[in-house]
Amino acid sequence: MKPTVAPFPAARLRRTRSSAALRNLVRENTLTPDDLIWPVFVRDGEGIEEPIASMPGVVRRSVDKIAEAAIEAQALGIPAICVFPYTDASLKTEDCAEAWNPDNLSNRAVRAIKAAAPDLAVMTDVALDPYNINGHDGYVVDGEIVNDATVEALVKMTLAQAEAGADIIGPSDMMDGRIGAMRSALEQHGHHNVTILSYAAKYASAFYGPFRDAVGASGALKGDKKTYQMDPANSDEALRLIERDLNEGADMVMVKPGMPYLDICRRVKDGFGVPTYAYQVSGEYAMVQAAAQNGWIDGEKIMLESLMCFKRAGCDGVLTYFAPAVARILNG
Ligand code: PBG
């Protein structure tokens, strides 16, 4: 559709910007707490809220504190929380068995959240990196990140998370064939309503740096993730990945990172019309916070503007570390 514009001065496009009332009336997109998924970091212990140096304002919480955070999120009207575990180095192995331990940190956090805030949807992360001695999302055999054996492990991990009560499974691993394998395992085990939000277009990005500190994976990671995560130069390939994951049974799809990849969000929304999410990742968060702390930008305004931009780009929601702060502002 081509917008029509009368010649000047019949058309003065400033007219509809001339008052707050008119601007409110013509606004094309809105941001509400319903658009937010809040990623949180869980660690061992009790009564702990431990700051993460590279993510000012974000903490690692013990399970009891995660439950409190979940109650807060529910009260703020945030629909979903996403759990990432900070796994002790002693639990990282080559076979990553901790990943499907029913009582691992992530699964304990899921149960605690469900008990404390039953209306909140709980999302989990499926990838081996928190449990892998190599820091990779998949098994490493002779220097290669192997696909099919990793998918088998991811399926076990998925089932353990669904048993713990996860509502949204978030495969962030970028192995081939994992969505179909997870979907059929979930169906076979009666988890018909457990949804899959596939990290379908996930790029090999330097914007994940602070997150790897947050989950304690930076030290462990050898090499890079370029054989499984996407090349930031590519766009058509993202559409193939999205289509493939939808065909395998993904209920929702994600583009990651967020703000530098809004062109991909728009293509995905226009191309498929499915529930589309973006992840405003740790590096994006850290950049805003660092500049705000220096007084170089207005952090609050940039937070709100950046999240609105995701909506404008076609996203139905955003995973963002700003979720509680932004919900508080939006709720007045
Ligand atoms: C790991 C995973 C990563 C993120 C979410 N899940 C990092 C990575 O792929 O190395 C990044 C999130 C962020 O940077 O905020 N599977």
Coordinates of C-alpha atoms and ligand atoms in Angstrom, one line a residue:
M1 CA 0.0 0.0 0.0
K2 CA 1.4 3.4 -1.1
P3 CA 0.6 6.2 1.3
T4 CA -1.0 9.2 -0.5
V5 CA 0.0 12.7 0.3
A6 CA -1.8 15.8 -1.0
P7 CA 0.4 18.6 -2.3
F8 CA 1.5 21.3 0.2
P9 CA -0.2 23.1 1.9
A10 CA -3.3 20.9 1.6
A11 CA -1.1 18.3 3.4
R12 CA 0.9 19.6 6.3
L13 CA 2.0 16.4 8.0
R14 CA 2.9 18.3 11.1
R15 CA -0.9 18.9 11.8
T16 CA -1.3 15.5 13.4
R17 CA 1.8 16.0 15.5
S18 CA 0.7 19.4 16.8
S19 CA -0.7 18.3 20.1
A20 CA -0.4 15.4 22.5
A21 CA -4.0 14.5 21.9
L22 CA -3.5 14.2 18.2
R23 CA -0.3 12.3 18.6
N24 CA -2.0 9.9 20.9
L25 CA -4.8 9.5 18.3
V26 CA -2.6 8.7 15.4
R27 CA -0.1 6.5 17.2
E28 CA 0.4 3.2 15.3
N29 CA 1.9 1.1 18.0
T30 CA 1.7 0.7 21.7
L31 CA 3.9 -0.8 24.4
T32 CA 2.3 -2.5 27.4
P33 CA 3.5 -4.8 30.1
D34 CA 1.9 -7.6 28.0
D35 CA 4.7 -7.2 25.6
L36 CA 7.4 -8.2 28.1
I37 CA 9.3 -11.4 28.9
W38 CA 11.7 -11.0 31.8
P39 CA 14.9 -13.0 31.7
V40 CA 16.2 -13.8 35.2
F41 CA 19.4 -15.5 36.5
V42 CA 19.2 -18.1 39.2
R43 CA 22.0 -19.3 41.4
D44 CA 22.4 -21.6 44.4
G45 CA 21.9 -20.6 48.0
E46 CA 19.3 -18.7 50.0
G47 CA 18.5 -15.1 50.4
I48 CA 21.0 -14.1 47.7
E49 CA 20.8 -11.3 45.2
E50 CA 24.2 -11.0 43.7
P51 CA 25.0 -8.1 41.3
I52 CA 26.4 -8.9 37.9
A53 CA 29.2 -6.4 37.1
S54 CA 28.7 -6.2 33.4
M55 CA 24.9 -5.8 33.7
P56 CA 24.3 -3.0 36.2
G57 CA 20.9 -3.4 37.9
V58 CA 20.6 -7.1 37.1
V59 CA 21.3 -9.7 39.8
R60 CA 21.6 -13.5 40.2
R61 CA 19.0 -14.7 42.6
S62 CA 18.7 -17.7 44.8
V63 CA 15.6 -19.8 44.2
D64 CA 13.7 -18.2 47.1
K65 CA 14.4 -14.7 45.7
I66 CA 13.4 -15.8 42.2
A67 CA 10.0 -16.8 43.7
E68 CA 9.7 -13.2 45.1
A69 CA 10.7 -11.8 41.7
A70 CA 8.0 -13.9 40.1
I71 CA 5.4 -12.5 42.5
E72 CA 6.5 -9.0 41.6
A73 CA 6.4 -9.8 37.9
Q74 CA 2.9 -11.1 38.2
A75 CA 1.8 -8.1 40.1
L76 CA 3.3 -5.8 37.5
G77 CA 1.3 -7.6 34.7
I78 CA 4.3 -9.1 33.0
P79 CA 3.1 -12.3 31.4
A80 CA 6.2 -14.4 31.3
I81 CA 9.6 -14.9 33.1
C82 CA 12.5 -16.7 31.6
V83 CA 14.9 -18.7 33.8
F84 CA 18.7 -18.9 33.2
P85 CA 20.8 -20.9 35.6
Y86 CA 24.3 -19.9 36.9
T87 CA 25.6 -23.4 37.2
D88 CA 28.5 -24.1 39.6
A89 CA 31.7 -25.1 37.7
S90 CA 31.8 -28.4 39.6
L91 CA 28.5 -29.4 37.8
K92 CA 29.9 -28.8 34.3
T93 CA 30.8 -32.0 32.6
E94 CA 31.4 -33.4 29.1
D95 CA 28.1 -35.3 29.0
C96 CA 26.2 -32.3 30.5
A97 CA 24.0 -34.7 32.6
E98 CA 23.1 -31.8 34.9
A99 CA 21.0 -30.4 32.1
W100 CA 18.3 -33.0 32.5
N101 CA 18.6 -33.5 36.2
P102 CA 14.9 -33.0 37.4
D103 CA 16.3 -31.2 40.5
N104 CA 18.8 -28.9 38.8
L105 CA 18.8 -25.2 39.6
S106 CA 16.6 -24.2 36.6
N107 CA 14.0 -26.9 37.3
R108 CA 13.9 -26.0 41.0
A109 CA 13.4 -22.4 40.1
V110 CA 10.6 -23.3 37.7
R111 CA 8.7 -25.2 40.4
A112 CA 9.2 -22.3 42.9
I113 CA 7.9 -19.8 40.4
K114 CA 4.9 -21.9 39.6
A115 CA 4.1 -22.3 43.3
A116 CA 4.6 -18.6 44.0
A117 CA 3.0 -17.0 40.9
P118 CA 0.8 -19.5 39.2
D119 CA -0.5 -17.1 36.6
L120 CA 2.9 -16.3 35.3
A121 CA 4.1 -18.2 32.2
V122 CA 7.5 -19.7 32.8
M123 CA 10.0 -20.0 30.0
T124 CA 13.2 -22.1 30.1
D125 CA 16.3 -22.2 28.1
V126 CA 17.3 -25.3 26.1
A127 CA 21.0 -25.4 25.3
L128 CA 23.9 -27.3 26.9
D129 CA 26.2 -24.3 27.6
P130 CA 25.5 -23.8 31.3
Y131 CA 26.3 -27.5 31.9
N132 CA 29.1 -28.0 29.3
I133 CA 32.7 -28.1 30.3
N134 CA 33.5 -26.5 26.9
G135 CA 30.9 -23.7 27.3
H136 CA 29.3 -24.7 24.0
D137 CA 25.6 -25.2 23.3
G138 CA 26.3 -28.6 21.9
Y139 CA 28.5 -31.6 22.5
V140 CA 32.1 -31.2 21.3
V141 CA 33.7 -34.2 19.7
D142 CA 37.2 -33.8 18.3
G143 CA 36.7 -30.1 18.1
E144 CA 33.4 -30.3 16.3
I145 CA 30.1 -29.3 17.8
V146 CA 28.1 -32.4 16.9
N147 CA 24.4 -32.0 16.0
D148 CA 22.4 -35.2 16.3
A149 CA 23.8 -36.4 19.7
T150 CA 23.2 -32.9 21.0
V151 CA 19.6 -33.0 19.9
E152 CA 19.1 -36.2 21.9
A153 CA 20.4 -34.5 25.0
L154 CA 18.2 -31.4 24.3
V155 CA 15.1 -33.6 24.2
K156 CA 15.9 -35.0 27.6
M157 CA 16.5 -31.5 28.9
T158 CA 13.2 -30.3 27.4
L159 CA 11.2 -33.1 29.0
A160 CA 12.7 -32.4 32.4
Q161 CA 11.8 -28.8 32.1
A162 CA 8.2 -29.6 31.0
E163 CA 7.9 -32.0 34.0
A164 CA 9.0 -29.2 36.3
G165 CA 6.2 -27.0 34.9
A166 CA 7.7 -24.9 32.1
D167 CA 5.0 -23.3 29.9
I168 CA 7.4 -22.1 27.2
I169 CA 10.4 -24.1 26.1
G170 CA 13.1 -21.8 24.6
P171 CA 15.6 -23.7 22.5
S172 CA 18.6 -21.3 22.1
D173 CA 21.0 -23.9 20.8
M174 CA 20.6 -23.6 17.0
M175 CA 21.1 -27.3 16.3
D176 CA 19.3 -28.6 13.2
G177 CA 16.2 -30.8 13.8
R178 CA 15.7 -30.0 17.4
I179 CA 12.3 -28.4 17.2
G180 CA 10.7 -31.5 15.6
A181 CA 12.4 -33.8 18.1
M182 CA 11.3 -31.7 21.0
R183 CA 7.8 -31.4 19.8
S184 CA 7.3 -35.1 19.2
A185 CA 8.8 -35.9 22.6
L186 CA 6.5 -33.4 24.3
E187 CA 3.4 -34.8 22.5
Q188 CA 4.4 -38.4 23.4
H189 CA 4.7 -37.5 27.0
G190 CA 1.3 -35.7 27.2
H191 CA 2.7 -32.1 27.3
H192 CA 0.4 -31.0 24.5
N193 CA 0.1 -27.4 25.8
V194 CA 3.7 -26.8 26.5
T195 CA 4.7 -24.3 23.8
I196 CA 8.0 -23.9 22.0
L197 CA 9.4 -20.4 21.4
S198 CA 12.3 -21.2 19.0
Y199 CA 15.4 -19.0 19.0
A200 CA 15.1 -19.6 15.2
A201 CA 17.2 -16.7 13.9
K202 CA 20.0 -16.5 16.5
Y203 CA 23.1 -14.8 15.3
A204 CA 26.8 -15.5 16.4
S205 CA 27.0 -12.1 18.2
A206 CA 29.4 -10.2 20.4
F207 CA 26.3 -8.7 22.1
Y208 CA 26.0 -11.8 24.3
G209 CA 29.2 -11.0 26.2
P210 CA 27.7 -9.9 29.5
F211 CA 25.3 -12.8 29.5
R212 CA 28.1 -15.3 29.4
D213 CA 29.5 -13.6 32.6
A214 CA 26.1 -13.7 34.2
V215 CA 25.8 -17.5 33.7
G216 CA 29.5 -18.2 34.3
A217 CA 30.1 -19.5 30.7
S218 CA 32.7 -17.0 29.6
G219 CA 35.7 -18.8 31.2
A220 CA 34.6 -22.2 29.9
L221 CA 33.9 -21.2 26.2
K222 CA 36.6 -22.3 23.9
G223 CA 36.5 -20.8 20.4
D224 CA 33.3 -19.3 19.0
K225 CA 29.7 -20.4 18.1
K226 CA 29.9 -19.6 14.4
T227 CA 29.3 -23.2 13.2
Y228 CA 25.8 -23.2 14.7
Q229 CA 24.7 -19.6 15.3
M230 CA 24.1 -17.4 12.2
D231 CA 26.4 -15.0 10.3
P232 CA 25.3 -11.4 11.1
A233 CA 25.7 -10.7 7.4
N234 CA 22.8 -12.9 6.5
S235 CA 19.1 -12.2 6.2
D236 CA 17.5 -14.7 3.7
E237 CA 19.0 -17.5 5.8
A238 CA 17.0 -16.2 8.8
L239 CA 13.7 -16.8 6.8
R240 CA 14.7 -20.3 6.0
L241 CA 15.4 -21.1 9.6
I242 CA 12.1 -19.6 10.7
E243 CA 10.2 -21.5 8.1
R244 CA 12.0 -24.7 9.0
D245 CA 11.3 -24.3 12.7
L246 CA 7.6 -23.5 12.1
N247 CA 7.3 -26.6 9.9
E248 CA 8.8 -28.6 12.7
G249 CA 6.2 -27.3 15.2
A250 CA 7.5 -24.1 16.8
D251 CA 4.6 -22.1 18.2
M252 CA 6.5 -18.8 18.3
V253 CA 9.8 -17.6 16.9
M254 CA 12.5 -15.3 18.1
V255 CA 15.1 -13.1 16.5
K256 CA 18.3 -12.5 18.6
P257 CA 20.0 -10.1 19.2
G258 CA 17.3 -7.4 19.1
M259 CA 17.9 -3.8 18.1
P260 CA 20.6 -4.3 15.5
Y261 CA 18.4 -6.9 13.9
L262 CA 15.0 -5.1 13.5
D263 CA 15.1 -5.6 9.8
I264 CA 15.0 -9.4 10.4
C265 CA 12.0 -8.9 12.8
R266 CA 10.1 -7.1 10.1
R267 CA 10.8 -9.6 7.4
V268 CA 9.8 -12.5 9.7
K269 CA 6.5 -10.8 10.7
D270 CA 5.7 -9.8 7.2
G271 CA 6.7 -13.2 5.8
F272 CA 5.0 -15.5 8.2
G273 CA 2.5 -13.6 10.4
V274 CA 3.3 -15.8 13.4
P275 CA 4.0 -14.7 17.0
T276 CA 7.4 -13.0 16.7
Y277 CA 9.7 -12.0 19.5
A278 CA 13.0 -10.4 19.8
Y279 CA 15.6 -10.7 22.5
Q280 CA 17.1 -7.3 23.6
V281 CA 20.3 -9.1 24.8
S282 CA 22.7 -8.5 27.6
G283 CA 25.1 -6.3 25.5
E284 CA 22.3 -4.1 24.4
Y285 CA 21.2 -3.7 28.0
A286 CA 24.8 -3.0 29.2
M287 CA 25.4 -0.4 26.5
V288 CA 22.3 1.6 27.6
Q289 CA 23.1 1.3 31.3
A290 CA 26.7 2.2 30.8
A291 CA 25.9 5.4 28.9
A292 CA 23.1 6.3 31.3
Q293 CA 25.4 5.9 34.3
N294 CA 27.8 8.3 32.7
G295 CA 25.1 10.8 32.2
W296 CA 25.5 10.6 28.4
I297 CA 22.0 9.5 27.6
D298 CA 18.6 9.4 29.4
G299 CA 18.5 5.7 30.2
E300 CA 14.8 5.6 31.0
K301 CA 13.7 7.3 27.7
I302 CA 16.0 5.1 25.7
M303 CA 14.7 2.0 27.4
L304 CA 11.1 3.0 26.4
E305 CA 12.0 4.1 22.9
S306 CA 14.0 1.0 22.2
L307 CA 11.2 -1.3 23.3
M308 CA 8.6 0.7 21.2
C309 CA 10.9 0.2 18.2
F310 CA 10.6 -3.6 18.6
K311 CA 6.8 -3.2 18.4
R312 CA 7.1 -1.0 15.3
A313 CA 9.3 -3.6 13.7
G314 CA 6.6 -6.2 14.0
C315 CA 7.4 -7.9 17.3
D316 CA 4.6 -9.2 19.5
G317 CA 6.9 -9.1 22.5
V318 CA 10.5 -8.6 23.7
L319 CA 12.7 -10.5 26.1
T320 CA 14.3 -7.6 28.1
Y321 CA 16.2 -7.2 31.3
F322 CA 14.4 -3.9 31.6
A323 CA 11.0 -5.7 32.0
P324 CA 10.2 -4.8 35.6
A325 CA 11.5 -1.2 35.3
V326 CA 9.5 -0.6 32.2
A327 CA 6.4 -2.3 33.5
R328 CA 6.6 0.0 36.6
I329 CA 6.7 3.1 34.4
L330 CA 3.9 1.8 32.0
N331 CA 1.7 1.1 35.0
G332 CA 2.2 4.7 36.2
Ligands
PBG1 C1 23.0 -19.6 25.4 C2 22.3 -18.3 25.4 C3 22.9 -17.1 25.2 C4 22.0 -16.1 25.4 C5 20.8 -16.8 25.7 N1 21.0 -18.1 25.7 C6 24.3 -16.8 24.9 C7 25.0 -17.5 23.8 O1 24.4 -18.0 22.9 O2 26.3 -17.5 23.9 C8 22.3 -14.7 25.3 C9 21.4 -13.7 26.1 C10 21.9 -12.4 26.3 O3 23.0 -12.0 25.8 O4 21.2 -11.6 27.0 N2 22.4 -20.7 24.8

